[in-house]
mmCIF file of C-alpha atoms in Angstrom:
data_model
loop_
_atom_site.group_PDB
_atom_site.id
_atom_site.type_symbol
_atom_site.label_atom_id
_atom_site.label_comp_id
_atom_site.label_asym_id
_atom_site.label_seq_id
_atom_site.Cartn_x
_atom_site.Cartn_y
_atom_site.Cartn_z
ATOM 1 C CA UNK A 20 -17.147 -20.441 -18.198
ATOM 2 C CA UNK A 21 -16.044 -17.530 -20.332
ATOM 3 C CA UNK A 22 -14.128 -17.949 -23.241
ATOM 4 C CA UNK A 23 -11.217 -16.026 -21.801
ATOM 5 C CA UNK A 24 -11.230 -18.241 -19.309
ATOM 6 C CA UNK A 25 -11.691 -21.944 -20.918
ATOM 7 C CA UNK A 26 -9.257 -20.622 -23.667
ATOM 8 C CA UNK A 27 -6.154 -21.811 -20.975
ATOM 9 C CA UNK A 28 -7.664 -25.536 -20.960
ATOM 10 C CA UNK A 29 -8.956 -25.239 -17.334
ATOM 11 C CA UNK A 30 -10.904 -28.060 -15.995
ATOM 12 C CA UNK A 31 -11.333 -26.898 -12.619
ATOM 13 C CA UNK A 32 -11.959 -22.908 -12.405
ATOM 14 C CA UNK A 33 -9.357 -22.243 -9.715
ATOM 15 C CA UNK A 34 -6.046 -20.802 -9.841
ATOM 16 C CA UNK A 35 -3.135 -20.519 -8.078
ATOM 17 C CA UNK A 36 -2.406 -16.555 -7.070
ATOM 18 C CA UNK A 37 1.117 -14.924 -8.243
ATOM 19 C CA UNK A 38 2.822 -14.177 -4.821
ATOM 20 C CA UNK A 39 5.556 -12.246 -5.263
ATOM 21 C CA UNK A 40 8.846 -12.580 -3.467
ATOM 22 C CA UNK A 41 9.586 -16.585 -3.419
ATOM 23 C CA UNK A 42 6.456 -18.123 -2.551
ATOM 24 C CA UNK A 43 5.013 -18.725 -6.136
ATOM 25 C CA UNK A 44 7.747 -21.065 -7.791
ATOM 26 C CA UNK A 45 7.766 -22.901 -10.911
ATOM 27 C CA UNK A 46 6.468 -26.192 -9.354
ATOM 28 C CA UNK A 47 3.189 -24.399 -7.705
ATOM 29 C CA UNK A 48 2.368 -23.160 -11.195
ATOM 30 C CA UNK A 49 2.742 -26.600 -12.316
ATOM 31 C CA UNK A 50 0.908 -28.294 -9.855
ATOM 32 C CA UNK A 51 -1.658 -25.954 -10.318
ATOM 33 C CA UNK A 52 -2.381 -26.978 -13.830
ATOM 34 C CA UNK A 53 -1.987 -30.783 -13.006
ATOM 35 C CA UNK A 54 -4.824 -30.276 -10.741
ATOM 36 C CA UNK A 55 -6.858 -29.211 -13.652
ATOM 37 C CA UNK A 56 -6.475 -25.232 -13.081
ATOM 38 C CA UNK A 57 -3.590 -22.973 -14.004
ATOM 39 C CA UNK A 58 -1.039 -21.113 -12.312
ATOM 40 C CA UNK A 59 0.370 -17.757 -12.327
ATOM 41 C CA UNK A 60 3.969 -17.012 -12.007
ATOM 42 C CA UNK A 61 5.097 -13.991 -10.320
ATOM 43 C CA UNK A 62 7.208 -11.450 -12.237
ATOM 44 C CA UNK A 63 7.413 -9.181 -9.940
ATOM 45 C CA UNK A 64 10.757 -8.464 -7.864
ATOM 46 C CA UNK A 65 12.709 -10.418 -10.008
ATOM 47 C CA UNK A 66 14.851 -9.268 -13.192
ATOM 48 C CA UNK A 67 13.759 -9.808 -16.747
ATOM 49 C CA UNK A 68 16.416 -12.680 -17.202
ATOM 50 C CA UNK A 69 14.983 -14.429 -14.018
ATOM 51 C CA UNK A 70 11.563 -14.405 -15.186
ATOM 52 C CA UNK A 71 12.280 -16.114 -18.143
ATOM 53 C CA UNK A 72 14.253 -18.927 -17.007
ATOM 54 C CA UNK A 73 10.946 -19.585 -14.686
ATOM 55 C CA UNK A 74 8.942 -18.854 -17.952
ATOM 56 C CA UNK A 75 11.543 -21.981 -19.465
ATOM 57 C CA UNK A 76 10.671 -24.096 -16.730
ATOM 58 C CA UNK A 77 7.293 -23.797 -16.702
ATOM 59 C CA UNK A 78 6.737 -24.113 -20.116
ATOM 60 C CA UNK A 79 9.299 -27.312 -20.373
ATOM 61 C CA UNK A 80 5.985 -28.956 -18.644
ATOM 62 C CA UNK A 81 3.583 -28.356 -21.369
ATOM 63 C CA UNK A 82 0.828 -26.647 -19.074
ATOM 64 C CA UNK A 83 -1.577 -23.755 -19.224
ATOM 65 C CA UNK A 84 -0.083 -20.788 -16.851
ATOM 66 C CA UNK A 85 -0.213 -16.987 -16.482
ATOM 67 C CA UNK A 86 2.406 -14.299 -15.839
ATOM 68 C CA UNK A 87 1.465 -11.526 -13.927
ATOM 69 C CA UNK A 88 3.547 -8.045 -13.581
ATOM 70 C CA UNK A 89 3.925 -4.707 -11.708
ATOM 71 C CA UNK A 90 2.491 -1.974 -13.681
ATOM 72 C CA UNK A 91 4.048 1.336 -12.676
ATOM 73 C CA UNK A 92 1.969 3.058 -10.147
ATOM 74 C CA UNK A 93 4.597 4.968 -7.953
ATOM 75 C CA UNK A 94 3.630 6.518 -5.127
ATOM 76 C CA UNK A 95 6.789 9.082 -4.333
ATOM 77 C CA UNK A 96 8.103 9.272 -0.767
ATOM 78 C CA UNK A 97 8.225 12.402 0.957
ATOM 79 C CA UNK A 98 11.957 13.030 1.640
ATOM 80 C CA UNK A 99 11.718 13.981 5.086
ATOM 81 C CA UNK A 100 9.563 11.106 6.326
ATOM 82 C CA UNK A 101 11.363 8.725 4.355
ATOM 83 C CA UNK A 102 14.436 9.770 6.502
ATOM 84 C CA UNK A 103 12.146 10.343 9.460
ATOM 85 C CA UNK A 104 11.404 6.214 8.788
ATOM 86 C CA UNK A 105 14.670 5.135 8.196
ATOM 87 C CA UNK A 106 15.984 6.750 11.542
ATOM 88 C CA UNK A 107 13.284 4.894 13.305
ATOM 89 C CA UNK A 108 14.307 1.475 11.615
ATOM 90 C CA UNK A 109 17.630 1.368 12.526
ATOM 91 C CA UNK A 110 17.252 0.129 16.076
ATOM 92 C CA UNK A 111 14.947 -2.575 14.312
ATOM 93 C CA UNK A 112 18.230 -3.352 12.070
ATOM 94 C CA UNK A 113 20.493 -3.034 14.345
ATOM 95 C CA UNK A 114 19.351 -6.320 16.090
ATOM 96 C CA UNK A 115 19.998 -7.803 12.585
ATOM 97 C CA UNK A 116 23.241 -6.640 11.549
ATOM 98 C CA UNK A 117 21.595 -4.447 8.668
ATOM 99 C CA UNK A 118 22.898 -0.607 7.938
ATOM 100 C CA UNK A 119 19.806 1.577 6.447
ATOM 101 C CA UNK A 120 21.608 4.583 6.521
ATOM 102 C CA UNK A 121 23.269 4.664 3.054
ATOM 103 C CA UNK A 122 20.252 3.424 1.202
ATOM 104 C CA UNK A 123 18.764 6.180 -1.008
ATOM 105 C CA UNK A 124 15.381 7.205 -2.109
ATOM 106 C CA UNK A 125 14.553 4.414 -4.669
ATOM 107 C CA UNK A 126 11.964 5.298 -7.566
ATOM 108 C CA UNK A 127 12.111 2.179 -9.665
ATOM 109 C CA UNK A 128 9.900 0.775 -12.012
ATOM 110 C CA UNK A 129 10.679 -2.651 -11.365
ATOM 111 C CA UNK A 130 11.934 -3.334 -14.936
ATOM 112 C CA UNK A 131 8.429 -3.442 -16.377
ATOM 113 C CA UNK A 132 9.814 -2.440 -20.207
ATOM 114 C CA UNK A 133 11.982 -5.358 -20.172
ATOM 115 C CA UNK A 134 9.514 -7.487 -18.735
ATOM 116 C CA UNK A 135 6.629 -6.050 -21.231
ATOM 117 C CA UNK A 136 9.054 -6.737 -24.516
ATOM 118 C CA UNK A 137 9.884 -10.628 -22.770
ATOM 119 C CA UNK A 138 6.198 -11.415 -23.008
ATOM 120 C CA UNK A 139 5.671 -9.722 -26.833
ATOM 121 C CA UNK A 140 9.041 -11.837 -27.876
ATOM 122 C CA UNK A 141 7.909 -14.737 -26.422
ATOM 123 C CA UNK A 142 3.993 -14.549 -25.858
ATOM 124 C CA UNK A 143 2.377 -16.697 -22.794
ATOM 125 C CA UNK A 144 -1.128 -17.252 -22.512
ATOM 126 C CA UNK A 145 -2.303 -15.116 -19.466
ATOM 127 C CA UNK A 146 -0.629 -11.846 -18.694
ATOM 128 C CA UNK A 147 -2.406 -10.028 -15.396
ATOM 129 C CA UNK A 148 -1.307 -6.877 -14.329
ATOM 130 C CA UNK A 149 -1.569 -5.465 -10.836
ATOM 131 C CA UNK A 150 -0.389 -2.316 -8.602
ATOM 132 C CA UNK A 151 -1.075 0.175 -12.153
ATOM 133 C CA UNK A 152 -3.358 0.295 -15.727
ATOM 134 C CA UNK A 153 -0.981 -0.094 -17.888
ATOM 135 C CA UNK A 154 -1.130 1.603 -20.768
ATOM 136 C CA UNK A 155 -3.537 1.145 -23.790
ATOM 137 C CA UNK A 156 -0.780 0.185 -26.082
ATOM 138 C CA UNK A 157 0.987 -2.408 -24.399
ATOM 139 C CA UNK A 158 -2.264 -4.209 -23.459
ATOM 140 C CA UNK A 159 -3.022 -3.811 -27.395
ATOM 141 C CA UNK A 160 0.183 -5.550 -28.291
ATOM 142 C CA UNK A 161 -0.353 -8.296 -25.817
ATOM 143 C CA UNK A 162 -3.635 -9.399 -26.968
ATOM 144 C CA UNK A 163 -2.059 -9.180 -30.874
ATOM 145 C CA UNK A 164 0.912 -11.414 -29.701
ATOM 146 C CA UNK A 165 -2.322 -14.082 -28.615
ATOM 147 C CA UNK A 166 -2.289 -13.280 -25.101
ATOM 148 C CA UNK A 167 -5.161 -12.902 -22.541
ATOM 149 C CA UNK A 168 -4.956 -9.691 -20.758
ATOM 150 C CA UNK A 169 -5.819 -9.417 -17.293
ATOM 151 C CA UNK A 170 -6.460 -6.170 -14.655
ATOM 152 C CA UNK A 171 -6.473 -6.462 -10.500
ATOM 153 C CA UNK A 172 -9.222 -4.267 -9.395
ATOM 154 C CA UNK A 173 -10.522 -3.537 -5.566
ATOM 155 C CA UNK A 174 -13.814 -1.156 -6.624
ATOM 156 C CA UNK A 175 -16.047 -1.083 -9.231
ATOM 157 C CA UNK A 176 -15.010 2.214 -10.170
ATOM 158 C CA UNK A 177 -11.294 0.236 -10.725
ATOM 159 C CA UNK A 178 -13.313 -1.871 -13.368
ATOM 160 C CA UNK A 179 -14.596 0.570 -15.433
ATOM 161 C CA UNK A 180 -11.020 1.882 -15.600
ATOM 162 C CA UNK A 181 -9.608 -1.353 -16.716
ATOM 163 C CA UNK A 182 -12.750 -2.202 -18.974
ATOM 164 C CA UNK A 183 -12.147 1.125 -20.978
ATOM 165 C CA UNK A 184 -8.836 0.137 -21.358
ATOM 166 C CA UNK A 185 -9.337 -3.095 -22.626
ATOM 167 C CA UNK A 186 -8.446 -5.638 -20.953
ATOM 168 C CA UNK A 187 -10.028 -9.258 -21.459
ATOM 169 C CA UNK A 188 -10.431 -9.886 -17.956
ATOM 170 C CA UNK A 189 -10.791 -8.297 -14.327
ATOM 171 C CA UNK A 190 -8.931 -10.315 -10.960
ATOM 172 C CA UNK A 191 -11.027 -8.693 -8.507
ATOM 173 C CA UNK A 192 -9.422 -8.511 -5.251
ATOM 174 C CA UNK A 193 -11.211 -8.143 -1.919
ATOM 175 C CA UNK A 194 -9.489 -6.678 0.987
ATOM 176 C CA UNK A 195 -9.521 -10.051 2.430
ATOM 177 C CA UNK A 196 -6.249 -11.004 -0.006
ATOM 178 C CA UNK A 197 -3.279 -11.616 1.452
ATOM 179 C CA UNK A 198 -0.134 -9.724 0.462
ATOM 180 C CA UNK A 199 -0.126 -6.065 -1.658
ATOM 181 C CA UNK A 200 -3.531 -5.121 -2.595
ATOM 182 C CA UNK A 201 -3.726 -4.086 -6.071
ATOM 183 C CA UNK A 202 -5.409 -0.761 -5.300
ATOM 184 C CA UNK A 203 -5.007 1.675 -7.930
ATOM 185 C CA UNK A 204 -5.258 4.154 -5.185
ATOM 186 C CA UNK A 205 -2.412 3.008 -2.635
ATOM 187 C CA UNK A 206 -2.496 6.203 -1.282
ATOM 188 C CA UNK A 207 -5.651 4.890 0.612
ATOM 189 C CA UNK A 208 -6.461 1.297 2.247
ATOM 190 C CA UNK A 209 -8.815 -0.630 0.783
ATOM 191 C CA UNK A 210 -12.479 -0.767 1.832
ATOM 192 C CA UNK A 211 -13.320 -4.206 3.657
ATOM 193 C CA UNK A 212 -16.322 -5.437 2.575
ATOM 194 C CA UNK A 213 -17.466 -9.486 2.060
ATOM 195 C CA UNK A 214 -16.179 -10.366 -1.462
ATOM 196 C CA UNK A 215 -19.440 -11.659 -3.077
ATOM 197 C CA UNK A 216 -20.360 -8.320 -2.407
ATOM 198 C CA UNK A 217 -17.155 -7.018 -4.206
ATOM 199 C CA UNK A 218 -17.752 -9.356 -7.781
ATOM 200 C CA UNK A 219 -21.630 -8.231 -7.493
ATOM 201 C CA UNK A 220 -20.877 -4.752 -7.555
ATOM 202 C CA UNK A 221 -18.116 -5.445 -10.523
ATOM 203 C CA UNK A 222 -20.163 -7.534 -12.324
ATOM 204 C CA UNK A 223 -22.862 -4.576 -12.145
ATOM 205 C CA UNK A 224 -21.017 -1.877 -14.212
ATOM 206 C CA UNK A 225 -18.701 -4.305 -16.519
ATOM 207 C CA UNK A 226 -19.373 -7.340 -18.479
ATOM 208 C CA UNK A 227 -15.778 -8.891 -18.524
ATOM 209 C CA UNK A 228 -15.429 -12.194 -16.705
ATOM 210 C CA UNK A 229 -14.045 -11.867 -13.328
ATOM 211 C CA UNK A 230 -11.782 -13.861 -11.728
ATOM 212 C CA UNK A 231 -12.383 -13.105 -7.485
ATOM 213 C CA UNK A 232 -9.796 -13.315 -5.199
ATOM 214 C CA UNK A 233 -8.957 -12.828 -1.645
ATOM 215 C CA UNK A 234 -10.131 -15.354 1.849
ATOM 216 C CA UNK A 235 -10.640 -18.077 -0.345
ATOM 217 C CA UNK A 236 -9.915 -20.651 1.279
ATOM 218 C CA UNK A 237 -12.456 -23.202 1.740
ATOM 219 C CA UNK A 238 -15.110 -25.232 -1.074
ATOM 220 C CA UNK A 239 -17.738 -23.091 0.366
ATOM 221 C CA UNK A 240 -16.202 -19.251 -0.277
ATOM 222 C CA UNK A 241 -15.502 -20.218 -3.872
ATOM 223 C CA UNK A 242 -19.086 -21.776 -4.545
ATOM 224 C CA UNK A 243 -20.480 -18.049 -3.167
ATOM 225 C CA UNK A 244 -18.242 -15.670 -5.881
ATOM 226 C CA UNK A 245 -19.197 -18.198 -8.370
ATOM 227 C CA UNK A 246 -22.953 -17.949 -7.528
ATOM 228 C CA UNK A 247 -22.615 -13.929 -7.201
ATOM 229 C CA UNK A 248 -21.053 -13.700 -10.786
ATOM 230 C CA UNK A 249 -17.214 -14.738 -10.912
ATOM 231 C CA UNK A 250 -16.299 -17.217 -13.608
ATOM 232 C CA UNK A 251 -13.113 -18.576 -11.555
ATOM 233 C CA UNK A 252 -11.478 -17.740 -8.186
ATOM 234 C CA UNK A 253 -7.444 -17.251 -7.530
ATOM 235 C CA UNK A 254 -6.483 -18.389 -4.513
ATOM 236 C CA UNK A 255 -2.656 -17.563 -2.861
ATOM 237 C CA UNK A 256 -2.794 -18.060 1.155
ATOM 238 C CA UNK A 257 -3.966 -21.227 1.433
ATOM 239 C CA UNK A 258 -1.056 -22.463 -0.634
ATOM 240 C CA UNK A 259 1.313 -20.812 1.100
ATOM 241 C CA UNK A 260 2.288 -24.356 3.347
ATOM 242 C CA UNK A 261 1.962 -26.973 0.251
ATOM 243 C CA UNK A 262 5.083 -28.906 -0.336
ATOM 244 C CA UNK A 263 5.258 -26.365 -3.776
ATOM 245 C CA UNK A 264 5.622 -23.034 -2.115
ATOM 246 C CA UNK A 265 8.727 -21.504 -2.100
ATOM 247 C CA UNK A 266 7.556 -19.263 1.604
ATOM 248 C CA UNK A 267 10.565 -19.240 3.869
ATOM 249 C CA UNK A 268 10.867 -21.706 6.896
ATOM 250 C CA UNK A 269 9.955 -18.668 9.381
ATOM 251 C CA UNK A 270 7.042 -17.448 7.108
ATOM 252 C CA UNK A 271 5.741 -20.940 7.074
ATOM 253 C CA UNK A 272 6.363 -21.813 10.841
ATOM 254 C CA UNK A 273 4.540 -18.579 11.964
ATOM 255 C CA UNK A 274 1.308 -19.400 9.967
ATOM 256 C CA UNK A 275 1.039 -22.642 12.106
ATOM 257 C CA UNK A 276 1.656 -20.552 15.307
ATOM 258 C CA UNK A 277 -0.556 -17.587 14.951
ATOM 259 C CA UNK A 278 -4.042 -18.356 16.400
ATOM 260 C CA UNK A 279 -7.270 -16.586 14.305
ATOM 261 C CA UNK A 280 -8.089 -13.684 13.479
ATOM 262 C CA UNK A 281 -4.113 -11.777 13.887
ATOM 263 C CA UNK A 282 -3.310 -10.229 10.264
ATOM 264 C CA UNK A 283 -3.383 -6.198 9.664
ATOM 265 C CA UNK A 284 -3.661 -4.143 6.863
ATOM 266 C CA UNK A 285 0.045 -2.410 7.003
ATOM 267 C CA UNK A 286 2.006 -0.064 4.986
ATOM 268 C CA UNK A 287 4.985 -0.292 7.375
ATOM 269 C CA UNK A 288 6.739 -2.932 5.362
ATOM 270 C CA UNK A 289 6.393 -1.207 1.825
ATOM 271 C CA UNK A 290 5.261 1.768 1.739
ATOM 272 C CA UNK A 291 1.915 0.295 0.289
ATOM 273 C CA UNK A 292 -1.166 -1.312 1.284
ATOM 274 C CA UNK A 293 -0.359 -5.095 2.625
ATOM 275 C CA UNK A 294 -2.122 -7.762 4.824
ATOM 276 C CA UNK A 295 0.267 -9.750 6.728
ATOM 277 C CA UNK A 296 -0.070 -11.178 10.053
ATOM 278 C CA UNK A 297 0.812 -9.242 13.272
ATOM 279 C CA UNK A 298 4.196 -9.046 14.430
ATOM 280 C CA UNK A 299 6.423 -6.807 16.870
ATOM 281 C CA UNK A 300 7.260 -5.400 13.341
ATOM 282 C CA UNK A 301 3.419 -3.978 12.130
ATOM 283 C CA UNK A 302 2.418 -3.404 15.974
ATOM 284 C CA UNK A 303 5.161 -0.426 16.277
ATOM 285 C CA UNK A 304 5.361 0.557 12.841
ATOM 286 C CA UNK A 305 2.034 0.293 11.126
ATOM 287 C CA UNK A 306 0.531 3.838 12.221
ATOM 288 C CA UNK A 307 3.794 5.805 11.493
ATOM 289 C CA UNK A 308 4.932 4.744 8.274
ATOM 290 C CA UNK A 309 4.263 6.674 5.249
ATOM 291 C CA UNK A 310 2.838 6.143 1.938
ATOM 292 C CA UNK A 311 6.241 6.369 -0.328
ATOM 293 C CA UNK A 312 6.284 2.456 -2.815
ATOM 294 C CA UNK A 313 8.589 1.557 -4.042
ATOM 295 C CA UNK A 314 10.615 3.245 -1.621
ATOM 296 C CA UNK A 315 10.031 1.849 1.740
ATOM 297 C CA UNK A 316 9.733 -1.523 -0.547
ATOM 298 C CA UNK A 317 14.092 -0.946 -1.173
ATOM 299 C CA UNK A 318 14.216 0.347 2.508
ATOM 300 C CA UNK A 319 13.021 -2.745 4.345
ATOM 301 C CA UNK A 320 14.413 -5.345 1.999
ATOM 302 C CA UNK A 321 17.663 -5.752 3.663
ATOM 303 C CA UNK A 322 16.390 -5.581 6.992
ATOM 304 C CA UNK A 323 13.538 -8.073 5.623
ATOM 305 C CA UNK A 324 15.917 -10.822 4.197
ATOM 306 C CA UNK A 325 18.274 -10.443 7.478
ATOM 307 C CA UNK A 326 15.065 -11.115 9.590
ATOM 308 C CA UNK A 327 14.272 -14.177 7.348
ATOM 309 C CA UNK A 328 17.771 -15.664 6.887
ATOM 310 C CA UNK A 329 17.458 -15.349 11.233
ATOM 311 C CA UNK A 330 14.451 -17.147 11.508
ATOM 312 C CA UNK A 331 13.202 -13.482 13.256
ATOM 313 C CA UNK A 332 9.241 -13.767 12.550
ATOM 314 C CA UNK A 333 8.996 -10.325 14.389
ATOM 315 C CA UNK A 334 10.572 -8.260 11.710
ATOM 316 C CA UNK A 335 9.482 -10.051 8.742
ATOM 317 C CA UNK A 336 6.745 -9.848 6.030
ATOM 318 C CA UNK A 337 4.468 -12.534 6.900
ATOM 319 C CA UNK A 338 2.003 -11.623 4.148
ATOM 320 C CA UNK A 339 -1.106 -13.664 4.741
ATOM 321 C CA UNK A 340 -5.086 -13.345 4.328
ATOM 322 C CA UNK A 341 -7.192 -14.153 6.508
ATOM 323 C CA UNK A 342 -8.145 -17.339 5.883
ATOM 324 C CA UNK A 343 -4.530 -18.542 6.820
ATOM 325 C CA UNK A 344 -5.839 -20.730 9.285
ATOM 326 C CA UNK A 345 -7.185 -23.125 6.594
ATOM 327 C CA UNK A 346 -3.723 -23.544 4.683
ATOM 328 C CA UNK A 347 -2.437 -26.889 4.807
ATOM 329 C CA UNK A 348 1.129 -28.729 4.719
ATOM 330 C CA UNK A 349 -0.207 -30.726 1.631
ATOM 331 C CA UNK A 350 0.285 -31.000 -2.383
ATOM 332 C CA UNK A 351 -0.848 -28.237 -3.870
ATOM 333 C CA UNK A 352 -3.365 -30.075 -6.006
ATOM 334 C CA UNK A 353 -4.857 -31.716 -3.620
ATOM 335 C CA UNK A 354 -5.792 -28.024 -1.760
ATOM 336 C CA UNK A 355 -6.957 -26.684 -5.517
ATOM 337 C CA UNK A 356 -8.733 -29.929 -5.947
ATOM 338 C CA UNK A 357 -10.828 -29.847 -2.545
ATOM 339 C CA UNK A 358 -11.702 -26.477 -2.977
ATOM 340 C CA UNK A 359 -13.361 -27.336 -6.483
ATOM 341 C CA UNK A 360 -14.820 -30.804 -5.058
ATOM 342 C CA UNK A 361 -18.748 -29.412 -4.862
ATOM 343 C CA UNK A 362 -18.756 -26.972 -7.551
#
C-alpha cells in the first residue's frame, strides 16, 4: 500500500465515505477505524464550530480518521430560472408547510476559510477535498501542518488537474457513487462508465495512489479496483443502514423498500449533479431544474428537512448508489470487515 496511505495505520484498505448532511457521524468514523480502516468525517454543511466538536469526539478515541471539505466551485444560478424553480416548488412545499418565496439567491462558500484555518490550527491526518481544486497554497500549508492531502476526481483529465496541484492523493469517484459527484465540471453529469475502468484510466496519466469510490458494495467490486490499480476503496452507501449512521428514519426505511435498479442522476435537489433514488420528487423535477449550487442547495433545504421531519420519502434526498441493495442493518465494522475478508 502507498505510503500515503499506510501512514493513517490502516490494516484493512477500506474506508468509510464522508456523507454529508447527517449520515457520517462521529461513531461511523470510529467504527471505521476499529475495523482496521479509517473514517472520514464530513465537514461539509456544518459550521466551523460544529466540525470541531466532531473533530473532539473523534479524536477523544485515539483513531486514524480524515476530514473532508467543500472546496468552492460555485456554479451561479440564473436569476430567472432560479425564480422560474422556486414558483414550481411551492405546490411541492405547500404540502409541507414550507414558504420558498422569501428565500434569496444564496452564493455561499460554505465557510471553507474557517474550516481551512480549523485544520492548519489543529492539523488531522487526512484532509480530502471535493466539489473544487483548491488552491495551491492552502494544499501547501496542509501538507506543512503534517497532513495528507486528498482530491475527488471523476476523469482522468480531473487528475492531472489535482496532480499539478499537488495533492498526495486522488479519491476517484465513479458515477456509480451515491450522493454529489465531485465533478469539477457540475455544469455537466458525469460519464457512466464501470469504475475499474475509471482507476485504469487515472492510474494511466498520474502516479498518485488512488483511493476508488462509488458501487462498492460487495468483497468482489473492491478486489477488481484493487487489481486495476487503486491502493484502497471508500465506500458510503452500503453504510448508510449500520447501527452508526446518522441517515434519517425515512432515508433509511426507503432503502429497504425500493426494489433494484431505481436511483437517478438528479440536479433537482441541488442544483448539482446527485444520485439518489427515485421519488415523486426527481420524477417531476429532474429534467427542469437548472444548474445554479449552492443555490438550489439553500432553496430545497427547508422543504427537504420538512419532508424528513414528515417521514415524506417523496420529497426528500434519498442520496444512494447503486449498490443500495447490498447495505445492511448491521455494525459498521462488520460491513468494512466483510468487504476486506478475501483481499
Amino acid at each position: 500500500m502507498a505510503d500515503t496511505i499506510s501512514a493513517l495505520g490502516l490494516s484493512i484498505p477500506v474506508l468509510a465515505a464522508p456523507m454529508a448532511g447527517g449520515p457520517t457521524t462521529p461513531r461511523l468514523v470510529i467504527a471505521a477505524a476499529e475495523a482496521g480502516g479509517a473514517g472520514v468525517l464530513a465537514g461539509g454543511y456544518k459550521s466551523a464550530e460544529a466540525l470541531a466538536a466532531q473533530l473532539g469526539e473523534v479524536r477523544a478515541a485515539g483513531v486514524p480518521f480524515g476530514v473532508n471539505l467543500f472546496a468552492p466551485n460555485p456554479v451561479p444560478v440564473d436569476p430567472g430560472e432560479y425564480d422560474r424553480y422556486r414558483n414550481a416548488l411551492q405546490p411541492e412545499a405547500d404540502r409541507l408547510g414550507v414558504d420558498l418565496t422569501g428565500i434569496p439567491v444564496t452564493e455561499d462558500d460554505d465557510a471553507w476559510r474557517d474550516k481551512v484555518d480549523l485544520l492548519l490550527a489543529d492539523p488531522v491526518p487526512l484532509a480530502t477535498f471535493t466539489f473544487g481544486l483548491p488552491d495551491r497554497a492552502v494544499i501547501r500549508a496542509l501538507r506543512a501542518a503534517g497532513t495528507v492531502t486528498g482530491q475527488t476526481v471523476t476523469t482522468a483529465a480531473e487528475a492531472e488537474q489535482a496532480t499539478a496541484a499537488g495533492v498526495d492523493l486522488l479519491v476517484v469517484q465513479g458515477a456509480a457513487a451515491g450522493g454529489h459527484s465531485g465533478t469539477l465540471s457540475p455544469d455537466r453529469l458525469p460519464v457512466e462508465k464501470p469504475l475499474a475502468d475509471l482507476v485504469r484510466e487515472v492510474a494511466g496519466v498520474t502516479r498518485l495512489p488512488i483511493v476508488a469510490a462509488g458501487g462498492l458494495t460487495r468483497g468482489g467490486d473492491v478486489a477488481d479496483v484493487l487489481h486495476a490499480g487503486a491502493v484502497a476503496v471508500m465506500v458510503g452507501t452500503v453504510l448508510l443502514l449500520a447501527g452508526e449512521s446518522g441517515a434519517s428514519a425515512t432515508h433509511r426505511a426507503a432503502l429497504g423498500q425500493a426494489g433494484p435498479g431505481q436511483t437517478v442522476l438528479t440536479r433537482a435537489f441541488t442544483g448539482r449533479p446527485a444520485r439518489a433514488l427515485r421519488n415523486a420528487f426527481t420524477d417531476r423535477f429532474t429534467a427542469t431544474a437548472p444548474a445554479g449550487y449552492p443555490a438550489l442547495h439553500h432553496l430545497t433545504s427547508p422543504l427537504r428537512k420538512a419532508a424528513a421531519a414528515a417521514g415524506d420519502a417523496d420529497r426528500l434526498h434519498l442520496w444512494a448508489g447503486t449498490g443500495y441493495p447490498d447495505a445492511t442493518a448491521e455494525p459498521a465494522a462488520d460491513i468494512l470487515r466483510r468487504l476486506s475478508a478475501r483481499l
